[in-house]
Structures are given as C-alpha cells and as structure tokens.
Tab-separated table of N, CA and C in Angstrom:
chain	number	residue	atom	x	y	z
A	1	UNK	N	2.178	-20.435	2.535
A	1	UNK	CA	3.369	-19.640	2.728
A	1	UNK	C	4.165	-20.188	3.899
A	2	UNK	N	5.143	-20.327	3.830
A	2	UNK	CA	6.175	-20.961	4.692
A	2	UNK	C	6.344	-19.439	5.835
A	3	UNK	N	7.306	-19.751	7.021
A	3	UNK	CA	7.478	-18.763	8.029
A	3	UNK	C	8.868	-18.879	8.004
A	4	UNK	N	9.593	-18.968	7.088
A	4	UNK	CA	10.984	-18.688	6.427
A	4	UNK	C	11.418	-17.366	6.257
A	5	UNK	N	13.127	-16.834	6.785
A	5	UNK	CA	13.018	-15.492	6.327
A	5	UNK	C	12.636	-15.043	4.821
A	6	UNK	N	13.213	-15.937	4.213
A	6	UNK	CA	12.768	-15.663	2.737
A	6	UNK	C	11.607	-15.813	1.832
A	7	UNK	N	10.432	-15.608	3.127
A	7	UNK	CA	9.173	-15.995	2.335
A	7	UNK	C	8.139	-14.879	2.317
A	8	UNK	N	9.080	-13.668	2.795
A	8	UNK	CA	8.416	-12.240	2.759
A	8	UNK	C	9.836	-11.244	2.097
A	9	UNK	N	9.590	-10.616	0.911
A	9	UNK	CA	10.112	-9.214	0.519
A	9	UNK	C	9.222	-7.999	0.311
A	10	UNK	N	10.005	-7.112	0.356
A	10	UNK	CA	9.503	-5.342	-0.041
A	10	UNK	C	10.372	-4.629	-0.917
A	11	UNK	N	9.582	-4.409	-1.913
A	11	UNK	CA	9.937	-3.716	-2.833
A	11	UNK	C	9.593	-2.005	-2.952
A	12	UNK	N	10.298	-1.272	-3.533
A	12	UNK	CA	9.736	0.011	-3.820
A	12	UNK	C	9.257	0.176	-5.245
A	13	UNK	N	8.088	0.333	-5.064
A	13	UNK	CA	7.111	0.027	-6.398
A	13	UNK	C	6.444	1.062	-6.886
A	14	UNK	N	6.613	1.679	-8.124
A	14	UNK	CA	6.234	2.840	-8.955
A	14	UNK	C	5.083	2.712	-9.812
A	15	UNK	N	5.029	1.275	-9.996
A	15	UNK	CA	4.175	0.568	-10.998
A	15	UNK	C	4.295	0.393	-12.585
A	16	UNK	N	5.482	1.120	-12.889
A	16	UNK	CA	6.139	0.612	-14.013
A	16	UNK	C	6.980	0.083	-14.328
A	17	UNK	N	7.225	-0.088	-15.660
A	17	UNK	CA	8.144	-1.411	-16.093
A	17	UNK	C	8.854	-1.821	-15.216
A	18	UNK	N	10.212	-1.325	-14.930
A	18	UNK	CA	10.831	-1.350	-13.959
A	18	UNK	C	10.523	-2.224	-12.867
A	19	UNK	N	9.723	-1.837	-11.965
A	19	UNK	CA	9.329	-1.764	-10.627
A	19	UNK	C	8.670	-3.358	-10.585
A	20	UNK	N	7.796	-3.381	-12.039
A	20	UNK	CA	6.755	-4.360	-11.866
A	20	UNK	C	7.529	-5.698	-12.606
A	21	UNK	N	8.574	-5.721	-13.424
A	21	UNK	CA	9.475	-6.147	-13.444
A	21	UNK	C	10.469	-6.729	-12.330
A	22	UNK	N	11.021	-5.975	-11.647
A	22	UNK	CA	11.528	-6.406	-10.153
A	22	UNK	C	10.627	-7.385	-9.182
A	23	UNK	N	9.070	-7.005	-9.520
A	23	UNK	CA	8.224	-7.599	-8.250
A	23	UNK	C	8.071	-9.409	-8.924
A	24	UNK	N	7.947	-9.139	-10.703
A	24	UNK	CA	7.983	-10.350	-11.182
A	24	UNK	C	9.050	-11.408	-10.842
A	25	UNK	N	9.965	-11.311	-11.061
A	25	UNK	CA	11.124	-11.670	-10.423
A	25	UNK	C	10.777	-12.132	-8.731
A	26	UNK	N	10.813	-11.475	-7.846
A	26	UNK	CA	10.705	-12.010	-6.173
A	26	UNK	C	9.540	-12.493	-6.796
A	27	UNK	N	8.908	-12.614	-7.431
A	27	UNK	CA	7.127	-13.783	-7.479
A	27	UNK	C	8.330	-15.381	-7.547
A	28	UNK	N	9.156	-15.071	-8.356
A	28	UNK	CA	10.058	-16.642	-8.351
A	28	UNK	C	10.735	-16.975	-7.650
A	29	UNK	N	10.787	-16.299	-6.116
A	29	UNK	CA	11.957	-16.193	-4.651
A	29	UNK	C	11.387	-16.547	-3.736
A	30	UNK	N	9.662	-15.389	-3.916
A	30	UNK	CA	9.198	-15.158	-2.331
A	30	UNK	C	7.737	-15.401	-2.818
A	31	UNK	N	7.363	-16.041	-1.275
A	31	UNK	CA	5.426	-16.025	-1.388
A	31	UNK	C	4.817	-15.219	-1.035
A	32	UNK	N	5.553	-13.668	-0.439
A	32	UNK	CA	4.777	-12.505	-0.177
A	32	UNK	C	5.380	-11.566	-0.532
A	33	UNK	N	5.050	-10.844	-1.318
A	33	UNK	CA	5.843	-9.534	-1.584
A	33	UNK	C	4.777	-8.452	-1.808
A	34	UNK	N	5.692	-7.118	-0.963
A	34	UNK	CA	4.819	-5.738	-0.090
A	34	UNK	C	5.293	-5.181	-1.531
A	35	UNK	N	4.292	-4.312	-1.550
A	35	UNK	CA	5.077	-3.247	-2.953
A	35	UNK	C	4.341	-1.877	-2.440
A	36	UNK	N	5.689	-1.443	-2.322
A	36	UNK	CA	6.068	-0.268	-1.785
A	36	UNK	C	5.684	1.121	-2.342
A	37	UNK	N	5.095	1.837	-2.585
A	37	UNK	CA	4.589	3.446	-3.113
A	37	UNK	C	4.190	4.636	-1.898
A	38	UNK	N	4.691	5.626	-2.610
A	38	UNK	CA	4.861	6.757	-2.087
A	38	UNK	C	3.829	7.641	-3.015
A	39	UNK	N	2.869	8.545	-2.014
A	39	UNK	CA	2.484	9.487	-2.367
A	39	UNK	C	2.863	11.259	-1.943
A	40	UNK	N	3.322	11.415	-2.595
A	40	UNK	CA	3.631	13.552	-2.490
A	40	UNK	C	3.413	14.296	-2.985
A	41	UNK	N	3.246	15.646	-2.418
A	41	UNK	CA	2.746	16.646	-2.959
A	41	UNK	C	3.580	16.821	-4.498
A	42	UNK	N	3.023	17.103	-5.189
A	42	UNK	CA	3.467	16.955	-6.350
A	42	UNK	C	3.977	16.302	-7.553
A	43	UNK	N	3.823	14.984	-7.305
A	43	UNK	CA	3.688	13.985	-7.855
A	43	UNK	C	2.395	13.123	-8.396
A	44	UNK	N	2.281	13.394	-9.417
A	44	UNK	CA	0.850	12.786	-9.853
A	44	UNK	C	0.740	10.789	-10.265
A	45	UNK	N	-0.111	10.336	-10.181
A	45	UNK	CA	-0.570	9.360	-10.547
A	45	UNK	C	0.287	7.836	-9.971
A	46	UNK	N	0.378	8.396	-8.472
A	46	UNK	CA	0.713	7.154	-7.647
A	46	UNK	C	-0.669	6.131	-7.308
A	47	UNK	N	-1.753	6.220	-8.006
A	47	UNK	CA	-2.681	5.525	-7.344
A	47	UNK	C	-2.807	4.348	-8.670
A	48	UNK	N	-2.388	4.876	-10.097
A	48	UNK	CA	-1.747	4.385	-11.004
A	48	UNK	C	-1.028	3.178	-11.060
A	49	UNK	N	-0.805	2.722	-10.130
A	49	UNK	CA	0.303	1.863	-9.534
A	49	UNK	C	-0.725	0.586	-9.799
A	50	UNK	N	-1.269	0.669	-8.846
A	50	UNK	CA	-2.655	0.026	-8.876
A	50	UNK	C	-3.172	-1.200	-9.719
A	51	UNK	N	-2.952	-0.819	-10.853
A	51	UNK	CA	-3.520	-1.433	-11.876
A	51	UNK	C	-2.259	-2.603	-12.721
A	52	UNK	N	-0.933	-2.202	-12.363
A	52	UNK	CA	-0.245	-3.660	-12.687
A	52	UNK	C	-0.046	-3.966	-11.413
A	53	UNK	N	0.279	-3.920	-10.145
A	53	UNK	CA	0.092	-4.271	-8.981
A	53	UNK	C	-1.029	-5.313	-8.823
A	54	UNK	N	-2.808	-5.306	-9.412
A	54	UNK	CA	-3.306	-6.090	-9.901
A	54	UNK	C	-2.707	-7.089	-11.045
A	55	UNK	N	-2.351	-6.385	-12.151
A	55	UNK	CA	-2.043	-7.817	-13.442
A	55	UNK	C	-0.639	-8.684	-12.494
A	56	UNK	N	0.172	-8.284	-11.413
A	56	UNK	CA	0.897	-9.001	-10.929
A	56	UNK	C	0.273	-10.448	-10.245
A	57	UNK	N	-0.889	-10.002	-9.361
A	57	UNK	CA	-1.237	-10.747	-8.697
A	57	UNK	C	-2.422	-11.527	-9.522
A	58	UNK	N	-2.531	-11.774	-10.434
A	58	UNK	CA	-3.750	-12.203	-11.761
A	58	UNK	C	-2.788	-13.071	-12.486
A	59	UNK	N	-0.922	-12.583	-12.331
A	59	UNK	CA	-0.204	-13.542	-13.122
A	59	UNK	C	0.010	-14.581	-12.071
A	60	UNK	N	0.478	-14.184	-10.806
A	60	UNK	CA	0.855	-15.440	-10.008
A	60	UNK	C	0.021	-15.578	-8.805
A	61	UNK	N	-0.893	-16.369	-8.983
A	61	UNK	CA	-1.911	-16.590	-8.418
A	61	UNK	C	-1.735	-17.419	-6.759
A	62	UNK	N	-0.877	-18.177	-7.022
A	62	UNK	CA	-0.114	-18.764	-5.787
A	62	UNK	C	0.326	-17.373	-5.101
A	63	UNK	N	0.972	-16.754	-5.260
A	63	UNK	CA	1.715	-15.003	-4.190
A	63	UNK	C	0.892	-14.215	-3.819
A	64	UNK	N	1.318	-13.930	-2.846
A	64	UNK	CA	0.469	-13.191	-2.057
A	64	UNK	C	0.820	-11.399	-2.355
A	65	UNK	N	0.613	-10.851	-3.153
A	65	UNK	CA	0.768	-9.344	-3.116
A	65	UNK	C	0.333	-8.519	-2.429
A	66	UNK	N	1.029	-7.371	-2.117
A	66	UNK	CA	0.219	-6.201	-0.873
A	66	UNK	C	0.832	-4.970	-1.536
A	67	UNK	N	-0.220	-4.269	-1.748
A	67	UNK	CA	-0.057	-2.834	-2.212
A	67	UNK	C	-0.186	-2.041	-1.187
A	68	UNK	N	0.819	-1.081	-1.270
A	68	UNK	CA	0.579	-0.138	0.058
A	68	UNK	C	1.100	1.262	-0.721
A	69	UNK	N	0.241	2.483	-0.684
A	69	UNK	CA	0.370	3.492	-1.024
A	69	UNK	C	0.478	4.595	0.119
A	70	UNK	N	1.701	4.906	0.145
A	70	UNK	CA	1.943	5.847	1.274
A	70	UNK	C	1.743	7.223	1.189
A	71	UNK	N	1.128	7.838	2.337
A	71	UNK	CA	1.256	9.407	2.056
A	71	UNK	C	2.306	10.037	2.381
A	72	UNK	N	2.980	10.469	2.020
A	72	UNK	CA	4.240	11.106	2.713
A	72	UNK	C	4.017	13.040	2.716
C-alpha cells in the first residue's frame, strides 16, 4: 500500500447491493477501504454486513478491507 492520499477511503456500508457495489468500485481506486456500519436501537441485522464485507475481501485479495460496526 502506498502512503498516498488516495490509498485510503471510507465508505458507509450496509452490506447490500448498493453499498457492496460502491466498495467494489474504490477496490479499483484505493488499497484500503474502511466500510462503514452503524448499529441502533432498532434496526436489525447490521452484523449481516459481515458476510459480503468478507466475499469483498475473498474477491480482491490485493485490498486491504476493514469492517467496522458501530454502536450508536
């Protein structure tokens, strides 16, 4: 990984299509990308995330992925 500004992004990451879609994409920009989740009262199945957050990092093996699940 280079120490370039552009060799770290953050995304806000839900873990679906969408989201995991967006992170695919910065895999072709950046060599680190944070993916972003929120946990709240009342919202179910943020831990869900999880599991393409893995198939991301299983597709691009070179990137460095970081899952971070927040409590809010």
């Amino acid at each position: 990984m280079s120490d370039s500004p552009r060799s770290t992004v953050a995304i806000l990451y839900s873990g679906g299509t969408d989201s995991t879609a967006s992170a695919a994409l910065m895999a072709q920009q950046f060599d680190e990308i944070h993916l972003l989740n929120y946990r709240r009262h009342g919202f179910v199945g943020s831990e869900h995330s999880s599991y393409n957050a893995a198939k991301l990092a299983a597709r691009f093996p070179d990137k460095r992925f970081l899952h971070w699940i927040y409590e809010t």
